[in-house]
Every structure is written in structure tokens, then in C-alpha cells.
mmCIF file of N, CA and C in Angstrom:
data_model
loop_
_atom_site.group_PDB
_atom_site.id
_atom_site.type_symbol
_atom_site.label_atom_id
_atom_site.label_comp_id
_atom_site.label_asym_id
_atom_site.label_seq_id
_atom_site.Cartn_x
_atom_site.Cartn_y
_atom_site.Cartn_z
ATOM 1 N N UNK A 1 -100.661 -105.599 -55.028
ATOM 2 C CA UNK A 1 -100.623 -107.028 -55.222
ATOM 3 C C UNK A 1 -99.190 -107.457 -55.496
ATOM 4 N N UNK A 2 -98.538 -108.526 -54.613
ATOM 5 C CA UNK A 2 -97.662 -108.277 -54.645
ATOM 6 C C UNK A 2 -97.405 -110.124 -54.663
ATOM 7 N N UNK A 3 -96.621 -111.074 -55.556
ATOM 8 C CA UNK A 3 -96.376 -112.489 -55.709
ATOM 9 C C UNK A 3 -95.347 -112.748 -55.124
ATOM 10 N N UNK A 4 -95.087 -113.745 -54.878
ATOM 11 C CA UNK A 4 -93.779 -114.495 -54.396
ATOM 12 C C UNK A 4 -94.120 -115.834 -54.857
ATOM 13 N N UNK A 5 -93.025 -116.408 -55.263
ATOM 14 C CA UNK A 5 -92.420 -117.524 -55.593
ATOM 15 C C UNK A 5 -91.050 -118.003 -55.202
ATOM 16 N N UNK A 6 -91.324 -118.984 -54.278
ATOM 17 C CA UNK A 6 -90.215 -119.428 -53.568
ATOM 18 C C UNK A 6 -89.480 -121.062 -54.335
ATOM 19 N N UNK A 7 -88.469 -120.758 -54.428
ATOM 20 C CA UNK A 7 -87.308 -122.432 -54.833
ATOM 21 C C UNK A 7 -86.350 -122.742 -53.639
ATOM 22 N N UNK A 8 -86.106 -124.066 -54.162
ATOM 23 C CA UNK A 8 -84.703 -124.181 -53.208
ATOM 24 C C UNK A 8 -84.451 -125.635 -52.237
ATOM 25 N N UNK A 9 -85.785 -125.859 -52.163
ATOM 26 C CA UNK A 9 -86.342 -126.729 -51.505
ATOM 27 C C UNK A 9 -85.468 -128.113 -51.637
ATOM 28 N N UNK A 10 -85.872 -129.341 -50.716
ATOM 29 C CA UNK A 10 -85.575 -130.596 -51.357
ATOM 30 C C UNK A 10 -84.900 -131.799 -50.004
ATOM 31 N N UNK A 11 -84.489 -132.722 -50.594
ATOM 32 C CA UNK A 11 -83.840 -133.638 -49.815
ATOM 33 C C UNK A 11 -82.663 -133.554 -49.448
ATOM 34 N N UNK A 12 -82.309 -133.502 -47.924
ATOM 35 C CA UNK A 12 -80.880 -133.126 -48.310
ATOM 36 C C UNK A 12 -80.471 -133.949 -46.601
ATOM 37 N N UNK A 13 -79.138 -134.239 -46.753
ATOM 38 C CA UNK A 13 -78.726 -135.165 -45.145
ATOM 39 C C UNK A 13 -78.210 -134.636 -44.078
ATOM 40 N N UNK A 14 -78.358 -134.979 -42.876
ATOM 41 C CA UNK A 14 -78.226 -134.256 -41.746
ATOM 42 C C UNK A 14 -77.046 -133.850 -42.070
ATOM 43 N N UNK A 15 -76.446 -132.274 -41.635
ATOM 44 C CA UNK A 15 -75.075 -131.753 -42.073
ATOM 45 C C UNK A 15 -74.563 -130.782 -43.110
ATOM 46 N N UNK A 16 -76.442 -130.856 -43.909
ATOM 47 C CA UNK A 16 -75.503 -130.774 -45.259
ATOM 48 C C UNK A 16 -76.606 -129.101 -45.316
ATOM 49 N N UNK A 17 -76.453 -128.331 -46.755
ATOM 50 C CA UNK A 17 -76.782 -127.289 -46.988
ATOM 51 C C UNK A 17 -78.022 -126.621 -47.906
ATOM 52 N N UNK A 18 -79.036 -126.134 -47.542
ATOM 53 C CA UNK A 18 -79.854 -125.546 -48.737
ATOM 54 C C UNK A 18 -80.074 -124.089 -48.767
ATOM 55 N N UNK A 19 -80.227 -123.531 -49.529
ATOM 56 C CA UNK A 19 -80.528 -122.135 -49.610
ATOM 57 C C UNK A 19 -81.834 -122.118 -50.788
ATOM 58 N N UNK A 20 -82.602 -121.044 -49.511
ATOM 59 C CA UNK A 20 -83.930 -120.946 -50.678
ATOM 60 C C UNK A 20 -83.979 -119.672 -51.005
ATOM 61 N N UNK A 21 -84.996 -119.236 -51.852
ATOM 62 C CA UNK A 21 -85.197 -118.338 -52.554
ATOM 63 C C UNK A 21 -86.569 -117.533 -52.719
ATOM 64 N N UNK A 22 -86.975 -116.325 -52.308
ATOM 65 C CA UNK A 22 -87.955 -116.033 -52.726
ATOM 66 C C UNK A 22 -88.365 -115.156 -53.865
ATOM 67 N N UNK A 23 -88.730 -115.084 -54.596
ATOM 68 C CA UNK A 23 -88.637 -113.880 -56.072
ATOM 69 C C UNK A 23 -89.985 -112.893 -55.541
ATOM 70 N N UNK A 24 -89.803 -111.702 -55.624
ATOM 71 C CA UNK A 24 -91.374 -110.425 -55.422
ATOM 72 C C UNK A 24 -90.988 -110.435 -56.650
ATOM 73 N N UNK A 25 -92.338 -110.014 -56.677
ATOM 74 C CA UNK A 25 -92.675 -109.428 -58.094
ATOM 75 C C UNK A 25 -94.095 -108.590 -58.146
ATOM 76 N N UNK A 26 -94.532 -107.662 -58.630
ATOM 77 C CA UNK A 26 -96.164 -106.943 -58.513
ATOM 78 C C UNK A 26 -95.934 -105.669 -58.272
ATOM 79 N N UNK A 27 -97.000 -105.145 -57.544
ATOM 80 C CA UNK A 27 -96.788 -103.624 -56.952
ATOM 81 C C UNK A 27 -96.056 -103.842 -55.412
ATOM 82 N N UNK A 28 -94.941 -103.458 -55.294
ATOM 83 C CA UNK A 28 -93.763 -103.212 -54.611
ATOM 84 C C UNK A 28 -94.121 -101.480 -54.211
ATOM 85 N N UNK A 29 -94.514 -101.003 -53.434
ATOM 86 C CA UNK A 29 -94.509 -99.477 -53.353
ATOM 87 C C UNK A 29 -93.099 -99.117 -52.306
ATOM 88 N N UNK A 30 -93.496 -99.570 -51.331
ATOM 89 C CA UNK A 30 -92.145 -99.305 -50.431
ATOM 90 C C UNK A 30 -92.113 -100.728 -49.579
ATOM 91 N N UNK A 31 -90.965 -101.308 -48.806
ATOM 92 C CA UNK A 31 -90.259 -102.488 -48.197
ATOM 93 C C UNK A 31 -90.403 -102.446 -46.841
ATOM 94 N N UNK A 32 -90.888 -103.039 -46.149
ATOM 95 C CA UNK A 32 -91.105 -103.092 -44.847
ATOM 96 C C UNK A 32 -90.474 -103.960 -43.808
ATOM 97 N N UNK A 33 -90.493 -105.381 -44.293
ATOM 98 C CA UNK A 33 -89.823 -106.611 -43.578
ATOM 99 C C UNK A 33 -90.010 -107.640 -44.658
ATOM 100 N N UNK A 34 -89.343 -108.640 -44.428
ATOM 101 C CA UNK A 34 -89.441 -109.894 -45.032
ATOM 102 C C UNK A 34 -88.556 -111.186 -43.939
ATOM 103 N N UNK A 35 -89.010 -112.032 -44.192
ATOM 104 C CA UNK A 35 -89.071 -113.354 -43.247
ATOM 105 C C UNK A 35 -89.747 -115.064 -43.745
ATOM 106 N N UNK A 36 -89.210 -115.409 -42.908
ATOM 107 C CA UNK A 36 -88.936 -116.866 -43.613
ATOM 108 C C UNK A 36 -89.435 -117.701 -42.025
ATOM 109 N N UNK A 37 -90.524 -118.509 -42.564
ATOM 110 C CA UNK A 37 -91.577 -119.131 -41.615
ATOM 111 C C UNK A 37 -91.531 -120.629 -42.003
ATOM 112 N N UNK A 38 -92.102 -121.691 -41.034
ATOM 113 C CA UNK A 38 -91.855 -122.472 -41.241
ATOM 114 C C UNK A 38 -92.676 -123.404 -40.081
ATOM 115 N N UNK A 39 -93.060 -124.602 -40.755
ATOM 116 C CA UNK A 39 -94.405 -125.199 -40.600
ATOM 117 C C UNK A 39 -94.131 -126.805 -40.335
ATOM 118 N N UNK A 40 -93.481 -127.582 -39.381
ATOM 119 C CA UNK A 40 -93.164 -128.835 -39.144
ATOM 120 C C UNK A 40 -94.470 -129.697 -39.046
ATOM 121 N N UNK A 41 -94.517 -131.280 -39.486
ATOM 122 C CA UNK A 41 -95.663 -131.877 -39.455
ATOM 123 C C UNK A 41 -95.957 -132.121 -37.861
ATOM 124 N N UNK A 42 -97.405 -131.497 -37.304
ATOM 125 C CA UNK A 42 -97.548 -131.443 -36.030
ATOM 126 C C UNK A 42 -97.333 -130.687 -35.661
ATOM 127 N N UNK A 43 -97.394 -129.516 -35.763
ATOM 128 C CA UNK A 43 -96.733 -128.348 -35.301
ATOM 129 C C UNK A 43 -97.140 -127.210 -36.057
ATOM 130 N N UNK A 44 -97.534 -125.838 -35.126
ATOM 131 C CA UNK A 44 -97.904 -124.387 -35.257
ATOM 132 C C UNK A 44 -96.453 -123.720 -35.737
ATOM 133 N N UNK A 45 -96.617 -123.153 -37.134
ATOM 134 C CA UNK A 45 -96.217 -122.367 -37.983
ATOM 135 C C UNK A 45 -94.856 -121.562 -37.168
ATOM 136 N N UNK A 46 -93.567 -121.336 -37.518
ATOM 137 C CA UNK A 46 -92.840 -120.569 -36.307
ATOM 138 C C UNK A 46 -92.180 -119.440 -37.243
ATOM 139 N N UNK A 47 -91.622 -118.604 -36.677
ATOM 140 C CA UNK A 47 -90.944 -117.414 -37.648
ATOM 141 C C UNK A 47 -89.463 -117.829 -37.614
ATOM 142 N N UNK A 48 -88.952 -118.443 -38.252
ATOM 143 C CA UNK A 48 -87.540 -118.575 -38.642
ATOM 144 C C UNK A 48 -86.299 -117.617 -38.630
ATOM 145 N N UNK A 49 -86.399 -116.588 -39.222
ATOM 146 C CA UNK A 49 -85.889 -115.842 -39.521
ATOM 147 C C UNK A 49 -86.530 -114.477 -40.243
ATOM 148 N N UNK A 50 -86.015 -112.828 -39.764
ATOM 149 C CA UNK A 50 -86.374 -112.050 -40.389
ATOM 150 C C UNK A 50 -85.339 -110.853 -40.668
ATOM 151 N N UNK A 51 -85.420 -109.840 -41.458
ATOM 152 C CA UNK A 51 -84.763 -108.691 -42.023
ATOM 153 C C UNK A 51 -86.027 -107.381 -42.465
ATOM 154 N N UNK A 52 -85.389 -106.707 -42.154
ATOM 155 C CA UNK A 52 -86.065 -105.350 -42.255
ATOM 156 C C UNK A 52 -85.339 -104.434 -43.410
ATOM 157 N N UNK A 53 -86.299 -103.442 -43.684
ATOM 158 C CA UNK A 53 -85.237 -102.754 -44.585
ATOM 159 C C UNK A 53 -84.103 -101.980 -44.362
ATOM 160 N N UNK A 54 -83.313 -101.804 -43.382
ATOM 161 C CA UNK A 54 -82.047 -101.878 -42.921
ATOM 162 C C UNK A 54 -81.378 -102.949 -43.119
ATOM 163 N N UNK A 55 -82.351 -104.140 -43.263
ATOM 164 C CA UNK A 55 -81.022 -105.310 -43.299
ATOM 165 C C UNK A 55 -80.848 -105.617 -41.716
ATOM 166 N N UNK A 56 -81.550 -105.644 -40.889
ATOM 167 C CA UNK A 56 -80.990 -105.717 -39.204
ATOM 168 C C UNK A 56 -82.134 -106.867 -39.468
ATOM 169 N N UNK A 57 -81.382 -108.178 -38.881
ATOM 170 C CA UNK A 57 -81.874 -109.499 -39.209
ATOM 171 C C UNK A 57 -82.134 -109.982 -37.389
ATOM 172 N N UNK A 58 -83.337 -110.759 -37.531
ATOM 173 C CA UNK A 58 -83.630 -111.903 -36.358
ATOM 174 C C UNK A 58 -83.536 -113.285 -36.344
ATOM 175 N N UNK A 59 -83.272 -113.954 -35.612
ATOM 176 C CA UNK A 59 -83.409 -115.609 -36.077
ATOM 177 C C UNK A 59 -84.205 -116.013 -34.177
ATOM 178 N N UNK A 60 -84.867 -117.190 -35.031
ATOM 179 C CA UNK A 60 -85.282 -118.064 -33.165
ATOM 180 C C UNK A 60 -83.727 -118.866 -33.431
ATOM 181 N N UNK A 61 -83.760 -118.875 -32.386
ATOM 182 C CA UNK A 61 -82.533 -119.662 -31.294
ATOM 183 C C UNK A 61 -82.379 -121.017 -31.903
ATOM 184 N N UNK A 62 -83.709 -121.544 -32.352
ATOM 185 C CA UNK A 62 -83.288 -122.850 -32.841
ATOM 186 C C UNK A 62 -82.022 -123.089 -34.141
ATOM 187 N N UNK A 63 -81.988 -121.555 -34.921
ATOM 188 C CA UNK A 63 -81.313 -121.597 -36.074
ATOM 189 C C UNK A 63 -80.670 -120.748 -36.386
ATOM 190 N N UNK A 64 -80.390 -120.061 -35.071
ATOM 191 C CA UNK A 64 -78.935 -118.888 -34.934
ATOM 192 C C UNK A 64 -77.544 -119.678 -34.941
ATOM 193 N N UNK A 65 -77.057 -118.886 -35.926
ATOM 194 C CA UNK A 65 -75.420 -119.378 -35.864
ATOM 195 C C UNK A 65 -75.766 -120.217 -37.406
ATOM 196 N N UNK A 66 -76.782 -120.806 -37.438
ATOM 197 C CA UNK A 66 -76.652 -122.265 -38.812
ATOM 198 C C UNK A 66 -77.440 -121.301 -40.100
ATOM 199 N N UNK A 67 -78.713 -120.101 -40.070
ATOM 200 C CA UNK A 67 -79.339 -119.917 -40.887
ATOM 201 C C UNK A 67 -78.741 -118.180 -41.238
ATOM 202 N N UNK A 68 -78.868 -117.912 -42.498
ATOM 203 C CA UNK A 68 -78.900 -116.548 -42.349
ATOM 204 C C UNK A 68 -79.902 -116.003 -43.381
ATOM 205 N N UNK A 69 -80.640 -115.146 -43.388
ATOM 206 C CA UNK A 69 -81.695 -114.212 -44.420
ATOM 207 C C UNK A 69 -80.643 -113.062 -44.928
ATOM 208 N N UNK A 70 -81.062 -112.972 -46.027
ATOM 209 C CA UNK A 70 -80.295 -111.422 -46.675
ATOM 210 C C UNK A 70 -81.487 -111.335 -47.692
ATOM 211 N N UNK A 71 -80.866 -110.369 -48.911
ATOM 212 C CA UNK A 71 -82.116 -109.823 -49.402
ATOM 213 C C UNK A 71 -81.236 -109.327 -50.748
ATOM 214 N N UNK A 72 -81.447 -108.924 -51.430
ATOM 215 C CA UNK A 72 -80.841 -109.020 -53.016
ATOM 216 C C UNK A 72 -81.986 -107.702 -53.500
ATOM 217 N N UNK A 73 -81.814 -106.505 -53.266
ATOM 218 C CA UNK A 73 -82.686 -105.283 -53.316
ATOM 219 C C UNK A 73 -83.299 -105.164 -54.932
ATOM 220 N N UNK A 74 -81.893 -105.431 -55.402
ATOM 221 C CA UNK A 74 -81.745 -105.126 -56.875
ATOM 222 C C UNK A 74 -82.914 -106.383 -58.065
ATOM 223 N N UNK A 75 -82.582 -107.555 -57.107
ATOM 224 C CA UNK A 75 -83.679 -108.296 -58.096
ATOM 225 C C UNK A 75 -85.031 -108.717 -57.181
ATOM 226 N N UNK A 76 -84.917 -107.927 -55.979
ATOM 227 C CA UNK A 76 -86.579 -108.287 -55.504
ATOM 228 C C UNK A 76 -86.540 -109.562 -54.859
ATOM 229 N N UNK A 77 -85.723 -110.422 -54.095
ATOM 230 C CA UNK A 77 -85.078 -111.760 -54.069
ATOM 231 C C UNK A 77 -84.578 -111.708 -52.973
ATOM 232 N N UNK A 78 -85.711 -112.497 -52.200
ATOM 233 C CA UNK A 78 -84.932 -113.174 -50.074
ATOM 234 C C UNK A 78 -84.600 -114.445 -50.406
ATOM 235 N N UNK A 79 -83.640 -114.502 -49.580
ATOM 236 C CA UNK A 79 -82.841 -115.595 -49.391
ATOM 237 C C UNK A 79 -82.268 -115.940 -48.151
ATOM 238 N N UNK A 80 -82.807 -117.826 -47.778
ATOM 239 C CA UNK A 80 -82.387 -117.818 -46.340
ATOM 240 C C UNK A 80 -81.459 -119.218 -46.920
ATOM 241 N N UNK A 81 -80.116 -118.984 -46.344
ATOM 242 C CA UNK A 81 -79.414 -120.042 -46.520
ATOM 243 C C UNK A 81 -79.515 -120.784 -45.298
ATOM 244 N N UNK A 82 -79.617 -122.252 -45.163
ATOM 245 C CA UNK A 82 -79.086 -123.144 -44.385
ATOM 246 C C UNK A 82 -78.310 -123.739 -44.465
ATOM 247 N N UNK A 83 -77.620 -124.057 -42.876
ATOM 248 C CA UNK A 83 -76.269 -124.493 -43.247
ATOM 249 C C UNK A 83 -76.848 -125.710 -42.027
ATOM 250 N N UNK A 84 -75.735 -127.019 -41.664
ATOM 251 C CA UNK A 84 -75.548 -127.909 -40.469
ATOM 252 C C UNK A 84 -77.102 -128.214 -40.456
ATOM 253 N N UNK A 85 -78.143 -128.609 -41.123
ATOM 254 C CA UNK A 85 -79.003 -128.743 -41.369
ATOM 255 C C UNK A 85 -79.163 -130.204 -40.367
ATOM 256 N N UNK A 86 -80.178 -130.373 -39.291
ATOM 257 C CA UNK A 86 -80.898 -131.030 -38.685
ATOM 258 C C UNK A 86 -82.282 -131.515 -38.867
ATOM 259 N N UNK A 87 -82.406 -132.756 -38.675
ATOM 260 C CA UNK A 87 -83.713 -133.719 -38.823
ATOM 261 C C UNK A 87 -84.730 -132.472 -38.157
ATOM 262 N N UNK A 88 -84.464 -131.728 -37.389
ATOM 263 C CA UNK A 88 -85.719 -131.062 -36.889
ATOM 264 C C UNK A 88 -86.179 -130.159 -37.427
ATOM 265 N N UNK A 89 -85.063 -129.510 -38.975
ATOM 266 C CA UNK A 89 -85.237 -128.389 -39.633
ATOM 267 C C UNK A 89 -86.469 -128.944 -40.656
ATOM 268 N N UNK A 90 -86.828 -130.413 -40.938
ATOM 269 C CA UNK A 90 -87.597 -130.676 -41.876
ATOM 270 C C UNK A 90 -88.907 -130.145 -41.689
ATOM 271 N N UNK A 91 -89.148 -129.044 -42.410
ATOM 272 C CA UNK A 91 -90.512 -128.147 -42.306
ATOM 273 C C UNK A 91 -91.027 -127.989 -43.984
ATOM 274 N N UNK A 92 -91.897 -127.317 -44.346
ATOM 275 C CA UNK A 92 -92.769 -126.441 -45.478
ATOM 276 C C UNK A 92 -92.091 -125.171 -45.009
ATOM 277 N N UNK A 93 -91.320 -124.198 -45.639
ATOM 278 C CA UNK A 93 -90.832 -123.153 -44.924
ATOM 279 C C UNK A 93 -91.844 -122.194 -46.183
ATOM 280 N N UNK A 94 -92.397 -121.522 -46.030
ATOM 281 C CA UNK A 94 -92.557 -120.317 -46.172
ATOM 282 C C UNK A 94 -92.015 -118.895 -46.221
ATOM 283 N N UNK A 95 -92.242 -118.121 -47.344
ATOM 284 C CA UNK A 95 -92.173 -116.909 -47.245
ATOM 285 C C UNK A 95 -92.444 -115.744 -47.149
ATOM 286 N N UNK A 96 -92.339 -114.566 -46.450
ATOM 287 C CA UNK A 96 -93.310 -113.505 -46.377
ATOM 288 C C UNK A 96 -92.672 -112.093 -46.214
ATOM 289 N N UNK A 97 -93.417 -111.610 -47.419
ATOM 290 C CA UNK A 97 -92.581 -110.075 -47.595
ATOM 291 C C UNK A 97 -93.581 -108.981 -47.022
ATOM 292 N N UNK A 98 -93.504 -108.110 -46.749
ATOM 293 C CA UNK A 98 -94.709 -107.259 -45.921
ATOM 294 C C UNK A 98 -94.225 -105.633 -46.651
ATOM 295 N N UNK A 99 -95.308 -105.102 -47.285
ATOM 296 C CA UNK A 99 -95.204 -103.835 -48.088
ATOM 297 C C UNK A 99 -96.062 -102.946 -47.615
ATOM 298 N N UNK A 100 -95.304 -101.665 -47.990
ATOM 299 C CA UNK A 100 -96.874 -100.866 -47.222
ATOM 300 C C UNK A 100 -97.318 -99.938 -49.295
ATOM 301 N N UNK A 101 -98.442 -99.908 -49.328
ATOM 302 C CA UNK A 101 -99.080 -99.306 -50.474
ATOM 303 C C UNK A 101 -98.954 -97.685 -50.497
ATOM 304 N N UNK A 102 -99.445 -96.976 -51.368
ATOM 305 C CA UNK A 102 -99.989 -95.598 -51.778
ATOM 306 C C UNK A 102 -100.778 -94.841 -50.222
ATOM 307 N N UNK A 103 -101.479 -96.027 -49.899
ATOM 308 C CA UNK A 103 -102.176 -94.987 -49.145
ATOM 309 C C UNK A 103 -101.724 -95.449 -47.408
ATOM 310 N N UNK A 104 -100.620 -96.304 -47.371
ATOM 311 C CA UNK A 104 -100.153 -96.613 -46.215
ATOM 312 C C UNK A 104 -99.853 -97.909 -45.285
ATOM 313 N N UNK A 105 -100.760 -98.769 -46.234
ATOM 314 C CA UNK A 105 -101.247 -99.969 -45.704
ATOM 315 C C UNK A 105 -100.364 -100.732 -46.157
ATOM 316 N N UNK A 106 -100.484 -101.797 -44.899
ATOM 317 C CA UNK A 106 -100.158 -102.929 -44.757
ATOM 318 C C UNK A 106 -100.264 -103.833 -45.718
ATOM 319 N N UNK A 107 -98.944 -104.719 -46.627
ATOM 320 C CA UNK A 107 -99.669 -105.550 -47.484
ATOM 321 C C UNK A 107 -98.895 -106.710 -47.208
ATOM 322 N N UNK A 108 -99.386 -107.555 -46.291
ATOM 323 C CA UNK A 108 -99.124 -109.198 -46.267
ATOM 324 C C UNK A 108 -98.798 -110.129 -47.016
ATOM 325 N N UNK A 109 -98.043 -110.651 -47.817
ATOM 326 C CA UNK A 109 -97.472 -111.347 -49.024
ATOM 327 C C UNK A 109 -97.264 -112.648 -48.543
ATOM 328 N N UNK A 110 -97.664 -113.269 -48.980
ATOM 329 C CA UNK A 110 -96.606 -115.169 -49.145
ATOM 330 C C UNK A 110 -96.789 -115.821 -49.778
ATOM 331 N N UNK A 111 -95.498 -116.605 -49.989
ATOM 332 C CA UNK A 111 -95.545 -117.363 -50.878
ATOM 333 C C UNK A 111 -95.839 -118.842 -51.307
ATOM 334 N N UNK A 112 -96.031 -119.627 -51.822
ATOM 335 C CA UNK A 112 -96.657 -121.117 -52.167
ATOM 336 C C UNK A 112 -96.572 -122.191 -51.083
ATOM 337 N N UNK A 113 -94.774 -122.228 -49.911
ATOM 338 C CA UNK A 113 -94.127 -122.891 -49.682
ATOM 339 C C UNK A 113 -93.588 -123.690 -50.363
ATOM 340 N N UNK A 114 -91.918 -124.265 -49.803
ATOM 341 C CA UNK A 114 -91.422 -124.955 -50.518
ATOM 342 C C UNK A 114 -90.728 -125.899 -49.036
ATOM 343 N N UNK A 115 -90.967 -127.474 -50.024
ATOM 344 C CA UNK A 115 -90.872 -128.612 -48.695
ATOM 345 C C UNK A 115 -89.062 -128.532 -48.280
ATOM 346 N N UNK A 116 -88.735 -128.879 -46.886
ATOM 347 C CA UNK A 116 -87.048 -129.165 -46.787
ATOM 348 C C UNK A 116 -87.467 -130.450 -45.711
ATOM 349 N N UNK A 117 -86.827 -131.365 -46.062
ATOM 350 C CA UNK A 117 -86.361 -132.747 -45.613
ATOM 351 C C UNK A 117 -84.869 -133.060 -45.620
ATOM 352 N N UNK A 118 -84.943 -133.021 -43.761
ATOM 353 C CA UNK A 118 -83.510 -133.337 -43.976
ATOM 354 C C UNK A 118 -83.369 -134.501 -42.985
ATOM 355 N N UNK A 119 -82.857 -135.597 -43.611
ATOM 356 C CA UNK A 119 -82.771 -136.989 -43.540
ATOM 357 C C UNK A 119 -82.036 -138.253 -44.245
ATOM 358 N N UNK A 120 -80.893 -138.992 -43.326
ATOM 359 C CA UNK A 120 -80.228 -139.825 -43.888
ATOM 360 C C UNK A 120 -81.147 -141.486 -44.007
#
């Protein structure tokens, strides 16, 4: 069982910058991937950005070059910064850490969402 709690969220104007945050916390056995999803009004859920436990990161095209994911090992803590932030980035972004347990399995994690509006 494994929590997340994501911050970071908020109002912010075309141009400008947010970085969110996700905190794990629970049974952590071993690290698999983690990724940052995201949910526009009208619109099917998309994968934003991801990192593996190497650290070898993906982004969709919409937010290569402007977004980056990293990962903070030591306090359990993803983080996707945005940068040049666009009216189209305004989503519910989500977070999701993926663990595997004791006996091998798959453990699916996410977190609450947190809203980004970006708009002058």
C-alpha cells in the first residue's frame, strides 16, 4: 500500500512556471516507474511525462523541451516542473508511481490530483 500526495498546483499566466510534487509514502518494496498524467476538461486522460528507475525519462511531444520529471530517491518525491506554460496545459494532472511487492506484483499508485490553470 503505497500513498501519494501531490502539491504544486494553481493559477498561473501563459509563460509563466509551476512545479509539482508528489510525496510516496507506505510499503515501497522496490521502484519501477513513475509518471505524471493529465486530464483536460473534455478530454481522455494523457501520459505527460515519465521516468524509470534509471532516471531515463519520456515526455509526449506536446511538452518536450517545456516539462521535465526527476525524482528525489532520498525523500520518496516526483517532481514535474513546468516551464512556458500554455492555455492548453490547463489539466487535473495526476500522479502515478508503479511498485512491484514481496511477491512480484504490480502495484499501481495515484495520487488525489492537483488542478493547473493557466490563464491571463
Amino acid at each position: 500500500q503505497v500513498q501519494l500526495v501531490e502539491s504544486g498546483g494553481g493559477l498561473v499566466q501563459p509563460g509563466g512556471s509551476l512545479r509539482l510534487s508528489c510525496a510516496a509514502s507506505g510499503a515501497i518494496f522496490s521502484f519501477v516507474a513513475a509518471g505524471w498524467y493529465r486530464r483536460a476538461p473534455g478530454t481522455q486522460r494523457e501520459l505527460v511525462a515519465r521516468i524509470d528507475r534509471v532516471e531515463i525519462t519520456n515526455y509526449a511531444d506536446s511538452v518536450k523541451g517545456r516539462f521535465t520529471i526527476s525524482r528525489d530517491n532520498t525523500k520518496n518525491t516526483v517532481y514535474l516542473q513546468m516551464n512556458s506554460l500554455k492555455p492548453e496545459d490547463t489539466a487535473v494532472y495526476y500522479c502515478n508511481v508503479v511498485t512491484r511487492n514481496d511477491l512480484g506484483g504490480i502495484m499501481d499508485n495515484w495520487g488525489q490530483g492537483t488542478q493547473v490553470t493557466v490563464s491571463s
